[in-house]
Coordinates of C-alpha atoms and ligand atoms in Angstrom, one line a residue:
M5 CA 188.1 -74.9 -178.0
S6 CA 190.8 -76.8 -179.7
T7 CA 193.2 -77.5 -182.3
Q8 CA 191.2 -80.6 -184.3
P9 CA 187.5 -79.4 -184.5
T10 CA 185.8 -79.9 -181.7
E11 CA 183.7 -83.2 -181.4
K12 CA 180.6 -82.7 -182.3
N13 CA 178.7 -83.5 -178.2
D14 CA 177.1 -80.0 -177.8
F15 CA 173.9 -79.4 -176.4
I16 CA 172.1 -80.5 -179.7
R17 CA 173.5 -83.4 -180.7
T18 CA 173.1 -84.9 -177.4
I19 CA 169.1 -84.2 -177.4
I20 CA 169.1 -85.8 -180.9
R21 CA 171.0 -89.1 -179.8
D22 CA 168.5 -89.8 -176.5
D23 CA 165.4 -88.9 -178.9
L24 CA 166.7 -91.8 -181.6
A25 CA 168.1 -94.4 -178.6
S26 CA 164.8 -94.1 -176.6
G27 CA 162.8 -94.7 -179.9
K28 CA 161.2 -90.9 -179.2
H29 CA 161.9 -90.9 -183.5
D30 CA 163.1 -93.8 -185.9
S31 CA 164.8 -91.0 -187.5
I32 CA 165.0 -87.0 -187.5
L33 CA 164.5 -84.1 -190.3
T34 CA 165.1 -81.0 -189.8
R35 CA 164.9 -77.8 -191.2
F36 CA 166.8 -74.9 -192.7
P37 CA 164.6 -71.9 -192.8
P38 CA 165.3 -69.0 -194.3
E39 CA 163.0 -65.9 -195.1
P40 CA 163.8 -64.9 -199.1
N41 CA 164.4 -61.3 -198.2
G42 CA 168.1 -60.0 -198.2
Y43 CA 171.4 -63.4 -198.9
L44 CA 172.4 -65.5 -196.5
H45 CA 175.4 -64.3 -194.6
I46 CA 177.9 -66.3 -191.8
G47 CA 174.9 -66.3 -189.3
H48 CA 173.2 -68.5 -191.3
V49 CA 176.5 -70.8 -192.4
K50 CA 176.5 -71.6 -188.8
S51 CA 172.6 -72.8 -188.1
I52 CA 173.1 -74.4 -191.8
C53 CA 176.3 -76.1 -190.8
L54 CA 173.7 -77.5 -187.6
N55 CA 171.1 -78.3 -189.3
F56 CA 172.5 -80.1 -192.2
G57 CA 175.5 -81.5 -190.2
V58 CA 173.0 -83.4 -187.9
A59 CA 170.8 -85.0 -190.7
N60 CA 174.0 -86.2 -192.0
E61 CA 175.3 -87.3 -189.3
F62 CA 172.6 -89.1 -188.1
G63 CA 171.5 -90.5 -191.4
G64 CA 168.2 -88.3 -191.4
A65 CA 167.4 -85.2 -194.0
C66 CA 167.1 -81.6 -194.0
N67 CA 164.4 -79.3 -195.9
L68 CA 165.3 -76.2 -197.9
R69 CA 161.4 -74.2 -196.4
F70 CA 161.4 -70.3 -197.7
D71 CA 159.8 -68.3 -195.1
D72 CA 158.5 -66.7 -197.4
T73 CA 155.4 -65.1 -195.4
N74 CA 155.4 -61.4 -195.9
P75 CA 156.1 -61.1 -199.7
T76 CA 156.8 -57.1 -199.9
A77 CA 160.1 -58.1 -198.6
E78 CA 160.6 -60.8 -200.8
K79 CA 162.1 -61.4 -203.9
Q80 CA 162.3 -65.4 -206.5
D81 CA 166.4 -63.8 -206.8
F82 CA 167.4 -64.3 -203.2
V83 CA 165.2 -67.7 -203.3
D84 CA 168.4 -67.9 -205.8
G85 CA 170.9 -67.0 -204.6
I86 CA 170.0 -68.9 -200.8
K87 CA 169.3 -72.4 -203.0
E88 CA 172.6 -71.8 -204.6
D89 CA 174.5 -70.8 -201.7
V90 CA 173.1 -73.7 -199.8
R91 CA 175.3 -76.1 -202.3
W92 CA 177.6 -74.4 -202.3
L93 CA 178.8 -74.3 -199.2
G94 CA 178.5 -78.6 -200.2
F95 CA 175.0 -79.2 -198.2
E96 CA 172.0 -80.6 -200.1
W97 CA 168.4 -80.9 -198.8
A98 CA 165.9 -83.5 -199.3
G99 CA 164.1 -83.4 -201.9
D100 CA 162.0 -80.3 -204.0
V101 CA 162.6 -76.8 -202.0
H102 CA 159.9 -76.2 -199.6
Y103 CA 158.4 -72.9 -199.4
A104 CA 155.5 -72.1 -196.5
S105 CA 153.7 -69.8 -199.1
S106 CA 152.8 -74.2 -201.0
Y107 CA 151.3 -74.5 -197.5
F108 CA 148.8 -71.4 -197.7
D109 CA 145.3 -73.1 -198.6
E110 CA 146.3 -75.4 -194.8
L111 CA 147.3 -72.3 -193.2
Y112 CA 144.1 -70.5 -193.9
G113 CA 142.2 -74.7 -193.0
W114 CA 143.9 -74.2 -189.8
A115 CA 143.3 -70.7 -189.2
V116 CA 139.6 -71.0 -190.0
Q117 CA 139.9 -74.1 -187.6
L118 CA 140.8 -72.4 -184.4
I119 CA 138.4 -70.3 -184.8
K120 CA 135.4 -72.8 -185.0
Q121 CA 137.6 -74.6 -181.5
G122 CA 137.0 -70.2 -180.3
D123 CA 140.1 -70.2 -179.9
A124 CA 141.2 -67.2 -182.8
Y125 CA 139.2 -64.4 -183.2
V126 CA 139.3 -60.8 -185.7
D127 CA 140.2 -57.5 -184.4
L128 CA 139.7 -55.3 -186.5
Q129 CA 141.0 -52.5 -183.5
S130 CA 144.5 -50.4 -185.6
I131 CA 147.9 -51.6 -185.6
D132 CA 148.9 -49.0 -183.0
E133 CA 145.8 -49.8 -181.1
I134 CA 146.4 -54.2 -180.9
R135 CA 150.3 -52.8 -179.3
A136 CA 149.4 -50.5 -177.0
N137 CA 146.5 -52.6 -175.7
R138 CA 149.2 -54.9 -175.5
G139 CA 150.4 -53.9 -172.1
S140 CA 154.2 -54.4 -170.6
F141 CA 155.9 -56.4 -168.5
T142 CA 154.5 -54.6 -165.7
E143 CA 151.1 -54.2 -166.6
V144 CA 148.1 -56.5 -168.6
G145 CA 147.0 -56.8 -171.8
V146 CA 143.1 -54.3 -172.8
P147 CA 141.3 -57.7 -174.0
S148 CA 140.0 -55.8 -177.6
P149 CA 136.5 -54.9 -178.6
Q150 CA 135.9 -57.6 -180.1
R151 CA 137.5 -60.5 -178.7
D152 CA 134.2 -62.5 -177.2
A153 CA 132.4 -62.2 -180.6
S154 CA 130.6 -65.0 -181.2
I155 CA 132.4 -67.8 -183.8
E156 CA 130.0 -67.2 -186.3
E157 CA 130.8 -63.2 -186.3
N158 CA 135.2 -64.0 -186.3
L159 CA 134.2 -66.8 -189.5
A160 CA 132.6 -64.0 -191.3
R161 CA 134.7 -61.3 -190.6
F162 CA 137.9 -63.9 -191.7
E163 CA 136.2 -64.5 -195.1
D164 CA 135.9 -60.9 -195.5
M165 CA 139.4 -60.7 -194.5
R166 CA 140.0 -63.0 -197.4
Q167 CA 137.7 -61.8 -199.6
G168 CA 139.5 -58.5 -199.7
K169 CA 136.8 -56.6 -198.1
F170 CA 139.0 -54.9 -196.0
A171 CA 142.3 -53.0 -196.8
D172 CA 145.5 -53.3 -194.7
G173 CA 145.4 -52.9 -191.8
E174 CA 142.2 -52.6 -190.6
A175 CA 142.0 -55.8 -189.5
V176 CA 144.0 -59.0 -187.9
L177 CA 143.3 -62.5 -187.4
R178 CA 144.7 -63.3 -183.4
A179 CA 145.1 -66.1 -181.3
K180 CA 142.4 -66.3 -178.0
I181 CA 145.4 -67.1 -175.4
D182 CA 145.1 -64.8 -172.3
M183 CA 145.6 -61.1 -172.3
T184 CA 146.9 -61.6 -168.7
H185 CA 149.9 -64.1 -169.6
P186 CA 153.5 -62.5 -168.5
N187 CA 155.5 -63.8 -171.6
L188 CA 153.8 -60.5 -174.0
N189 CA 154.0 -63.6 -176.8
M190 CA 151.4 -65.2 -175.7
R191 CA 149.3 -62.3 -174.9
D192 CA 146.9 -63.6 -178.1
P193 CA 149.2 -62.6 -180.9
V194 CA 148.5 -62.2 -184.7
I195 CA 147.7 -65.1 -187.0
Y196 CA 147.7 -63.2 -189.8
R197 CA 147.5 -59.9 -191.4
V198 CA 145.9 -57.7 -194.1
M199 CA 148.3 -57.4 -197.2
H200 CA 147.1 -56.4 -200.3
A201 CA 150.7 -57.8 -202.4
H202 CA 151.9 -58.9 -205.2
H203 CA 153.8 -62.8 -204.0
H204 CA 156.3 -64.2 -205.1
Q205 CA 154.9 -67.5 -205.2
T206 CA 151.4 -67.4 -205.3
G207 CA 151.2 -63.9 -207.6
D208 CA 147.7 -62.5 -206.4
K209 CA 145.9 -65.6 -205.2
W210 CA 146.1 -64.0 -201.6
C211 CA 145.5 -60.6 -199.4
I212 CA 146.0 -62.1 -196.3
Y213 CA 148.9 -63.6 -195.4
P214 CA 149.4 -65.6 -191.5
M215 CA 152.1 -64.2 -189.4
Y216 CA 155.2 -65.9 -189.0
D217 CA 155.1 -67.0 -185.6
F218 CA 151.6 -69.2 -186.8
A219 CA 153.1 -70.3 -190.5
H220 CA 156.2 -71.7 -188.8
P221 CA 155.9 -73.8 -186.2
L222 CA 152.6 -75.1 -188.3
S223 CA 154.8 -75.9 -191.3
D224 CA 157.3 -77.7 -188.8
A225 CA 154.9 -80.1 -188.0
Y226 CA 152.9 -80.8 -191.6
E227 CA 156.6 -81.1 -192.9
G228 CA 156.7 -83.4 -189.7
I229 CA 160.2 -81.7 -188.6
T230 CA 161.2 -83.6 -185.3
H231 CA 164.1 -81.1 -183.8
S232 CA 163.4 -77.6 -184.6
L233 CA 166.3 -75.8 -184.6
C234 CA 166.7 -71.3 -184.5
T235 CA 168.6 -68.9 -182.2
L236 CA 167.8 -68.1 -178.7
E237 CA 165.9 -64.5 -179.7
F238 CA 162.7 -66.7 -180.9
E239 CA 163.0 -69.2 -177.0
D240 CA 160.0 -67.1 -175.9
H241 CA 157.7 -67.3 -179.3
R242 CA 158.5 -71.5 -178.0
P243 CA 155.1 -71.5 -175.6
F244 CA 152.8 -70.0 -179.1
Y245 CA 154.8 -72.6 -180.6
D246 CA 153.4 -75.4 -179.1
W247 CA 150.0 -73.4 -178.3
V248 CA 149.5 -73.4 -182.0
V249 CA 151.0 -77.0 -183.0
Q250 CA 148.2 -78.1 -180.1
K251 CA 145.6 -76.7 -180.9
V252 CA 145.2 -77.9 -184.7
G253 CA 146.3 -81.0 -183.5
F254 CA 149.0 -82.5 -185.3
D255 CA 149.7 -85.8 -182.7
V256 CA 154.3 -86.3 -183.2
P257 CA 154.8 -82.7 -182.2
P258 CA 158.2 -80.7 -183.5
R259 CA 160.2 -80.3 -180.6
Q260 CA 161.8 -76.7 -180.7
Y261 CA 165.7 -76.7 -179.5
E262 CA 167.4 -72.8 -179.5
F263 CA 170.7 -71.9 -180.3
S264 CA 173.1 -69.0 -179.7
R265 CA 173.5 -66.5 -182.6
L266 CA 176.6 -66.1 -184.0
N267 CA 178.2 -62.9 -183.9
I268 CA 182.1 -62.6 -184.8
D269 CA 183.7 -59.0 -184.1
H270 CA 183.9 -55.9 -186.7
T271 CA 180.9 -57.8 -188.5
L272 CA 177.3 -57.6 -188.9
T273 CA 175.2 -60.6 -189.5
S274 CA 171.9 -58.7 -190.0
K275 CA 170.3 -59.0 -193.8
R276 CA 168.6 -55.9 -192.9
K277 CA 171.4 -54.4 -191.9
L278 CA 173.2 -55.8 -194.7
K279 CA 170.6 -54.9 -198.0
R280 CA 170.9 -51.1 -196.4
L281 CA 174.9 -51.2 -197.6
V282 CA 173.9 -53.3 -200.9
D283 CA 170.6 -50.0 -201.4
M284 CA 173.1 -47.6 -200.6
G285 CA 175.3 -48.3 -203.0
V286 CA 178.3 -48.5 -199.6
V287 CA 179.0 -51.7 -200.8
S288 CA 179.0 -53.0 -204.7
G289 CA 176.1 -55.8 -204.3
W290 CA 176.2 -58.1 -202.2
D291 CA 178.8 -60.1 -203.3
D292 CA 180.8 -57.6 -203.1
P293 CA 184.0 -59.6 -201.6
R294 CA 183.7 -57.5 -198.1
M295 CA 179.9 -58.2 -197.5
P296 CA 179.9 -61.0 -194.5
T297 CA 177.6 -63.2 -197.0
V298 CA 177.7 -65.7 -198.4
A299 CA 177.7 -64.6 -202.1
G300 CA 180.2 -62.2 -200.6
M301 CA 182.9 -64.5 -198.7
R302 CA 182.8 -66.9 -202.0
R303 CA 183.9 -64.0 -204.8
R304 CA 186.2 -63.3 -201.4
G305 CA 187.8 -66.2 -202.0
Y306 CA 186.8 -68.5 -199.1
T307 CA 186.2 -72.3 -199.2
P308 CA 183.5 -74.1 -198.0
E309 CA 185.7 -76.5 -196.3
G310 CA 187.6 -72.9 -194.2
L311 CA 184.0 -72.0 -193.6
R312 CA 182.1 -75.9 -192.1
D313 CA 185.7 -75.4 -190.6
F314 CA 184.4 -73.0 -188.8
C315 CA 181.6 -73.9 -187.9
E316 CA 182.8 -76.6 -186.5
R317 CA 185.6 -75.2 -184.1
I318 CA 182.6 -72.6 -182.8
G319 CA 180.8 -75.5 -181.9
I320 CA 176.9 -74.9 -180.8
T321 CA 176.3 -73.2 -177.2
K322 CA 173.1 -71.2 -175.6
S323 CA 175.3 -68.9 -174.4
E324 CA 175.4 -65.5 -176.6
G325 CA 179.7 -63.9 -177.3
L326 CA 182.2 -62.6 -179.5
V327 CA 183.4 -64.7 -182.2
D328 CA 187.6 -64.1 -183.5
H329 CA 187.1 -63.0 -186.9
R330 CA 190.8 -64.5 -187.2
M331 CA 189.4 -67.7 -185.7
L332 CA 187.0 -67.5 -189.2
E333 CA 190.3 -66.8 -191.3
F334 CA 192.2 -69.5 -189.6
S335 CA 189.4 -71.9 -190.3
V336 CA 190.1 -70.4 -194.2
R337 CA 194.1 -70.3 -194.3
K338 CA 194.3 -73.6 -193.4
S339 CA 192.2 -74.8 -196.5
L340 CA 194.6 -72.5 -198.7
E341 CA 198.0 -74.1 -197.3
E342 CA 197.5 -77.6 -198.9
T343 CA 195.8 -76.8 -202.3
T344 CA 197.0 -73.3 -204.0
A345 CA 199.7 -72.4 -206.6
R346 CA 202.9 -69.9 -205.1
G347 CA 202.9 -66.7 -207.8
M348 CA 204.5 -63.2 -207.5
A349 CA 203.0 -60.0 -207.5
V350 CA 204.4 -56.9 -206.8
L351 CA 201.6 -54.5 -205.3
R352 CA 203.6 -51.8 -205.2
P353 CA 206.1 -52.1 -207.9
L354 CA 209.5 -49.9 -207.8
K355 CA 211.6 -50.4 -210.4
V356 CA 214.9 -52.0 -210.6
T357 CA 217.7 -52.2 -213.3
I358 CA 219.9 -54.5 -213.4
T359 CA 223.6 -53.3 -214.9
N360 CA 225.5 -56.4 -215.4
F361 CA 221.8 -58.9 -216.3
D362 CA 223.2 -60.0 -220.0
D363 CA 227.0 -60.6 -219.4
A364 CA 226.1 -62.4 -216.1
V365 CA 223.0 -64.1 -217.2
A366 CA 225.0 -65.3 -221.0
K367 CA 226.9 -67.0 -218.6
F368 CA 223.9 -69.1 -215.9
N369 CA 224.9 -73.0 -218.6
E370 CA 228.6 -72.8 -217.1
L371 CA 227.6 -71.3 -213.6
K372 CA 224.2 -72.5 -212.6
N373 CA 223.6 -75.3 -209.5
E374 CA 222.5 -78.5 -211.4
K375 CA 218.7 -78.4 -209.4
T376 CA 218.4 -74.8 -211.2
V377 CA 216.2 -75.6 -214.8
A378 CA 216.5 -72.0 -217.0
E379 CA 216.4 -71.1 -220.7
F380 CA 218.2 -68.0 -222.5
D381 CA 216.7 -66.8 -225.4
G382 CA 219.6 -63.9 -225.5
E383 CA 217.0 -61.3 -224.0
V384 CA 215.0 -63.3 -221.0
L385 CA 216.1 -65.8 -218.6
W386 CA 212.9 -68.3 -218.3
L387 CA 213.2 -70.0 -215.3
T388 CA 211.2 -73.8 -214.7
Q389 CA 209.7 -73.7 -210.7
P390 CA 207.2 -75.7 -209.6
K391 CA 204.6 -73.9 -208.8
H392 CA 204.0 -75.3 -205.1
P393 CA 207.0 -76.4 -203.5
Q394 CA 205.3 -79.8 -202.3
L395 CA 203.0 -80.2 -203.6
D396 CA 203.0 -82.3 -207.6
M397 CA 200.9 -78.5 -209.1
G398 CA 202.9 -78.2 -212.7
E399 CA 205.3 -75.8 -213.7
R400 CA 206.0 -73.1 -214.0
Q401 CA 208.0 -70.0 -216.3
I402 CA 209.0 -67.2 -214.4
P403 CA 210.7 -64.6 -216.8
F404 CA 213.8 -62.9 -215.9
T405 CA 214.8 -59.6 -217.3
K406 CA 216.6 -56.7 -217.2
T407 CA 214.7 -54.3 -215.7
I408 CA 212.4 -56.3 -212.8
Y409 CA 209.7 -54.5 -210.6
I410 CA 210.7 -55.0 -206.0
D411 CA 207.6 -54.3 -204.1
A412 CA 208.8 -50.6 -202.4
T413 CA 208.7 -51.5 -198.7
D414 CA 212.0 -53.5 -200.0
Y415 CA 214.0 -50.8 -200.2
E416 CA 213.9 -48.5 -197.6
I417 CA 217.1 -45.2 -196.8
E418 CA 216.6 -45.2 -193.9
P419 CA 215.4 -48.6 -192.5
P420 CA 213.4 -49.4 -188.7
A421 CA 215.5 -50.8 -186.8
G422 CA 215.0 -54.6 -187.2
Y423 CA 214.7 -54.2 -191.2
K424 CA 215.8 -57.1 -193.0
R425 CA 215.5 -56.3 -195.9
L426 CA 217.4 -53.6 -198.9
S427 CA 219.5 -50.9 -197.7
P428 CA 222.1 -48.6 -198.8
N429 CA 223.9 -50.6 -195.6
N430 CA 222.7 -53.9 -196.8
P431 CA 222.7 -54.3 -200.3
E432 CA 222.3 -57.6 -201.0
I433 CA 219.6 -60.2 -201.0
R434 CA 218.2 -63.3 -202.7
L435 CA 215.5 -62.4 -204.5
R436 CA 213.1 -66.1 -205.2
N437 CA 213.6 -68.6 -207.2
S438 CA 216.3 -66.2 -209.2
Y439 CA 220.1 -64.8 -208.5
I440 CA 221.6 -62.6 -205.5
L441 CA 220.7 -58.9 -205.8
K442 CA 222.3 -55.9 -204.9
V443 CA 222.1 -52.4 -205.2
N444 CA 224.4 -50.7 -205.8
E445 CA 222.5 -46.8 -205.6
H446 CA 219.0 -45.4 -205.6
K447 CA 217.5 -43.0 -207.4
T448 CA 214.5 -40.5 -205.8
D449 CA 212.5 -37.9 -207.3
D450 CA 212.2 -34.1 -205.6
A451 CA 210.2 -35.4 -203.0
G452 CA 212.7 -38.1 -201.7
N453 CA 211.0 -40.7 -202.2
V454 CA 213.6 -43.7 -204.0
I455 CA 211.6 -44.4 -207.8
E456 CA 214.3 -46.1 -209.0
L457 CA 217.1 -48.9 -208.4
I458 CA 220.1 -49.8 -210.1
A459 CA 222.1 -52.8 -209.0
T460 CA 223.7 -56.2 -210.1
I461 CA 223.8 -59.9 -209.4
D462 CA 226.4 -62.2 -208.3
E463 CA 226.5 -64.7 -211.3
H464 CA 227.7 -67.5 -209.1
T465 CA 224.2 -67.9 -207.4
L466 CA 221.9 -68.6 -209.7
G467 CA 221.1 -72.4 -207.2
N468 CA 224.0 -71.8 -205.3
N469 CA 224.9 -70.0 -202.6
P470 CA 227.5 -66.9 -202.8
E471 CA 230.7 -67.4 -201.6
G472 CA 232.0 -65.6 -198.8
R473 CA 229.8 -64.2 -197.2
K474 CA 226.4 -64.6 -195.7
V475 CA 223.1 -62.7 -197.2
K476 CA 220.0 -62.7 -195.4
G477 CA 216.6 -62.7 -196.7
V478 CA 214.0 -63.2 -199.6
I479 CA 212.6 -61.3 -201.8
H480 CA 209.6 -61.9 -204.3
W481 CA 210.4 -59.9 -207.8
V482 CA 208.9 -59.1 -211.1
S483 CA 209.8 -59.3 -214.7
A484 CA 209.4 -55.3 -215.4
T485 CA 209.1 -56.1 -219.1
H486 CA 207.3 -58.9 -219.4
G487 CA 205.3 -58.8 -216.0
V488 CA 201.2 -58.6 -216.8
A489 CA 199.7 -54.8 -214.9
A490 CA 197.1 -56.2 -212.2
L491 CA 194.1 -54.8 -210.0
V492 CA 195.1 -56.0 -206.3
R493 CA 192.7 -55.9 -204.0
L494 CA 193.3 -55.3 -200.4
Y495 CA 190.4 -55.7 -197.6
D496 CA 189.6 -55.0 -194.0
H497 CA 186.4 -54.7 -191.8
L498 CA 184.2 -52.6 -193.3
L499 CA 182.7 -51.9 -189.5
L500 CA 184.8 -50.0 -187.3
E501 CA 183.5 -51.2 -183.5
E502 CA 184.5 -54.1 -183.0
D503 CA 181.0 -54.8 -181.7
E504 CA 178.3 -55.0 -184.4
I505 CA 175.5 -53.9 -180.8
D506 CA 178.0 -51.1 -180.4
A507 CA 177.7 -49.6 -183.1
S508 CA 173.3 -49.6 -183.4
L509 CA 173.4 -48.2 -180.5
A510 CA 171.7 -45.1 -182.4
Q511 CA 167.9 -46.0 -182.7
N512 CA 166.6 -47.4 -186.8
V513 CA 170.4 -47.7 -188.1
L514 CA 170.1 -48.8 -191.3
G515 CA 166.3 -48.3 -191.3
D516 CA 165.0 -46.4 -193.9
N517 CA 166.1 -42.9 -193.2
A518 CA 168.4 -41.8 -195.6
D519 CA 169.5 -38.7 -194.0
A520 CA 170.3 -40.9 -190.7
D521 CA 171.8 -44.2 -192.6
A522 CA 174.2 -41.9 -194.3
F523 CA 175.3 -40.3 -190.8
W524 CA 176.1 -44.2 -189.4
I525 CA 177.6 -45.0 -191.9
D526 CA 180.2 -42.5 -191.9
R527 CA 180.3 -43.3 -188.1
H528 CA 181.0 -46.7 -188.1
L529 CA 182.1 -48.5 -191.5
N530 CA 186.1 -48.7 -191.8
P531 CA 186.9 -45.5 -194.0
N532 CA 189.6 -48.1 -195.4
S533 CA 188.0 -51.5 -196.1
L534 CA 189.1 -51.9 -199.6
T535 CA 193.0 -51.7 -200.9
V536 CA 192.8 -52.0 -204.8
Y537 CA 196.6 -51.4 -205.9
Q538 CA 198.5 -51.2 -209.4
A539 CA 200.3 -54.5 -209.0
V540 CA 202.0 -56.3 -211.3
V541 CA 201.6 -60.2 -211.5
E542 CA 204.0 -63.1 -212.8
P543 CA 202.8 -63.6 -216.5
D544 CA 201.6 -67.5 -215.0
L545 CA 199.4 -65.7 -212.9
A546 CA 197.7 -63.6 -215.4
K547 CA 196.7 -66.9 -216.9
A548 CA 194.2 -67.3 -213.9
A549 CA 191.4 -68.5 -214.3
A550 CA 188.4 -66.4 -212.9
G551 CA 188.0 -68.1 -209.5
E552 CA 191.2 -69.6 -209.0
R553 CA 193.1 -69.3 -206.1
F554 CA 196.1 -68.5 -204.7
Q555 CA 199.4 -68.0 -203.1
F556 CA 201.3 -64.5 -203.6
E557 CA 204.2 -65.2 -202.0
R558 CA 205.1 -63.3 -199.2
E559 CA 201.9 -61.4 -200.0
S560 CA 199.0 -63.4 -198.8
Y561 CA 196.7 -65.8 -200.5
F562 CA 194.0 -64.5 -203.2
I563 CA 191.1 -64.9 -206.2
A564 CA 191.2 -64.6 -209.7
D565 CA 188.4 -61.9 -208.8
S566 CA 184.4 -64.5 -211.1
V567 CA 183.8 -61.0 -212.4
E568 CA 185.8 -58.6 -213.3
H569 CA 189.5 -60.6 -214.3
T570 CA 190.3 -61.6 -217.8
Q571 CA 194.0 -62.8 -218.7
S572 CA 194.1 -59.3 -220.2
L573 CA 193.6 -57.1 -216.7
P574 CA 193.7 -59.2 -213.7
V575 CA 192.0 -58.5 -210.9
F576 CA 193.2 -60.8 -207.3
N577 CA 190.6 -60.3 -204.2
Q578 CA 192.7 -60.9 -200.7
I579 CA 191.4 -63.9 -199.7
V580 CA 193.4 -63.9 -195.4
S581 CA 196.8 -63.2 -194.9
L582 CA 199.6 -65.5 -194.5
K583 CA 200.0 -65.3 -191.3
D584 CA 198.0 -64.3 -188.2
S585 CA 198.9 -64.2 -184.7
F586 CA 195.8 -66.4 -183.5
K587 CA 195.9 -69.9 -182.6
P588 CA 193.1 -71.7 -181.8
E589 CA 194.5 -73.2 -177.8
Ligands
ATP621 P1 168.5 -62.2 -190.1 O1 167.9 -61.1 -189.3 O2 169.5 -61.1 -190.8 O3 167.1 -61.0 -191.5 P2 167.2 -63.5 -189.5 O4 167.1 -64.8 -188.5 O5 166.2 -62.9 -190.2 O6 168.4 -63.2 -189.8 P3 166.6 -65.6 -191.9 O7 166.3 -65.8 -192.8 O8 165.0 -65.8 -190.9 O9 167.3 -65.1 -191.0 O10 166.7 -66.4 -190.8 C1 167.7 -68.5 -190.9 C2 167.3 -69.3 -190.2 O11 169.3 -68.3 -189.4 C3 166.8 -69.3 -189.0 O12 167.2 -70.1 -188.2 C4 167.5 -68.5 -188.0 O13 167.4 -68.3 -186.6 C5 169.3 -68.6 -188.4 N1 170.2 -67.3 -188.0 C6 169.9 -66.5 -188.0 N2 171.3 -65.1 -188.2 C7 172.3 -66.2 -187.6 C8 173.9 -66.0 -186.2 N3 173.4 -64.5 -186.8 N4 173.6 -67.2 -186.4 C9 172.8 -68.3 -186.0 N5 171.6 -68.6 -187.1 C10 171.0 -67.4 -187.1
MG622 MG1 163.9 -63.9 -190.0

């Protein structure tokens, strides 16, 4: 991987380039086909960036199609959320949104066509019998008692299915292929099932619904999709994909190509499992900033640019692997460096009383460096500073007062080796944008914790270096009287294990057994994924609009929370740390 986004030259783009060059296709049409049974996550972002990305690059188009064949798990809410997420990522689908359910009439017609061709039959075995009779890798399947029923019988039974004469599970329509096929997906797969369920798009019109494996290829073909891009687990389904498209008789069949799914360390990438966390109340919702959902990442402050850059860096291959989460953070951080204003926020406030404040500040006019713009109103020294050191983002007024807060970790009575900040032996430090501070005394509580520092400032050092000595280190601070109390939330991984797969080895985790899931959650979720600080921020930060991003100096990048932030009680979410050990080669 290079520091620059990799040149987009993956095997899928090579295929598309060749297909356009050879004249196989004049233009390309891809699709992103989410099932609306949850919100999109970072894995889907990879698929979105690929499908919409290649369409844009090659002058084609990309459809957004909801693969909504399973009404019990699906909701309009998820449809709306997914649309919002795709747009937020910066992509636009071709024309209207599509739904597999819009094709239920056609799909039904094709099913009837298959029956008439002798390519499908109604099976009256139970789901368990069908499963058992499918055989295994070592055993061939056992044909259904109805496998050789006449076309007329099958048509009548399928009509009965449609008319609601069967209860759920009493009958299915199966493709008639080969019960001895080495690929289990070709052993007469189920293509329609009875399901007496209300559908979010089609209401109560249907009580039979097509299976995904039947609806997906035919929807692709019907829409004229040229390249159907999906993840590797569908590789074994490709023979059926091609079979059904060919049997129905499309002139220009779409072609399915598989790429490896995205897995990131410490990250769950399964809608089902994420839904479980939401349903169990482990997170505050799909948009909890710790969630790897698009909604969560958006609320966390991740940028669409950062996510797209990440997808370019990871590229598209056929090899499975675990991507370093720091790479995602790297891309997000890169997108923030040039776009966010600076501010000072103290997460662990330690009070500092400046005993010579009035005398020292009174003299600021005669002693200040001409670069320092400030005004003293008799109580507060208002420092004027740019919002960003290099970029023109305007200015902010920082109040400097007799009592301030610094971060408690910036003073140590017994500092560890190499500690560069304040201690009894190193009492002087620069306050960012302000004077050199000298700690003369610390006060402790009964437990020995430092609760206040008594200090002085060097009146000659506003914008000037101190004379006769070197003072190393700069710390941030906030006025104790003019700063604003704020909630600042820092995040860590949700998942303790590096690999989701390892954490999921136990059968049925995050399924529908509340006790088993609670047990799993207890063992595998990080109890410290969220830390809330009662912080104090400079007034300019409190004025932030919800969704505005900042760099809190010496801390992290933060975003004013889109749901809870107000100017009277600011709430900030950590986006990413300022620095990281990760360096893409
Ligand atoms: P989940 O298991 O999380 O529900 P899914 O594959 O069932 O995922 P769909 O809504 O069916 O979710 O997926 C829409 C598209 O997104 C599919 O083409 C799928 O291949 C792709 N996709 C899903 N997860 C990933 C992932 N981790 N990496 C890349 N693409 C993914
Ligand atoms: Mg799916």
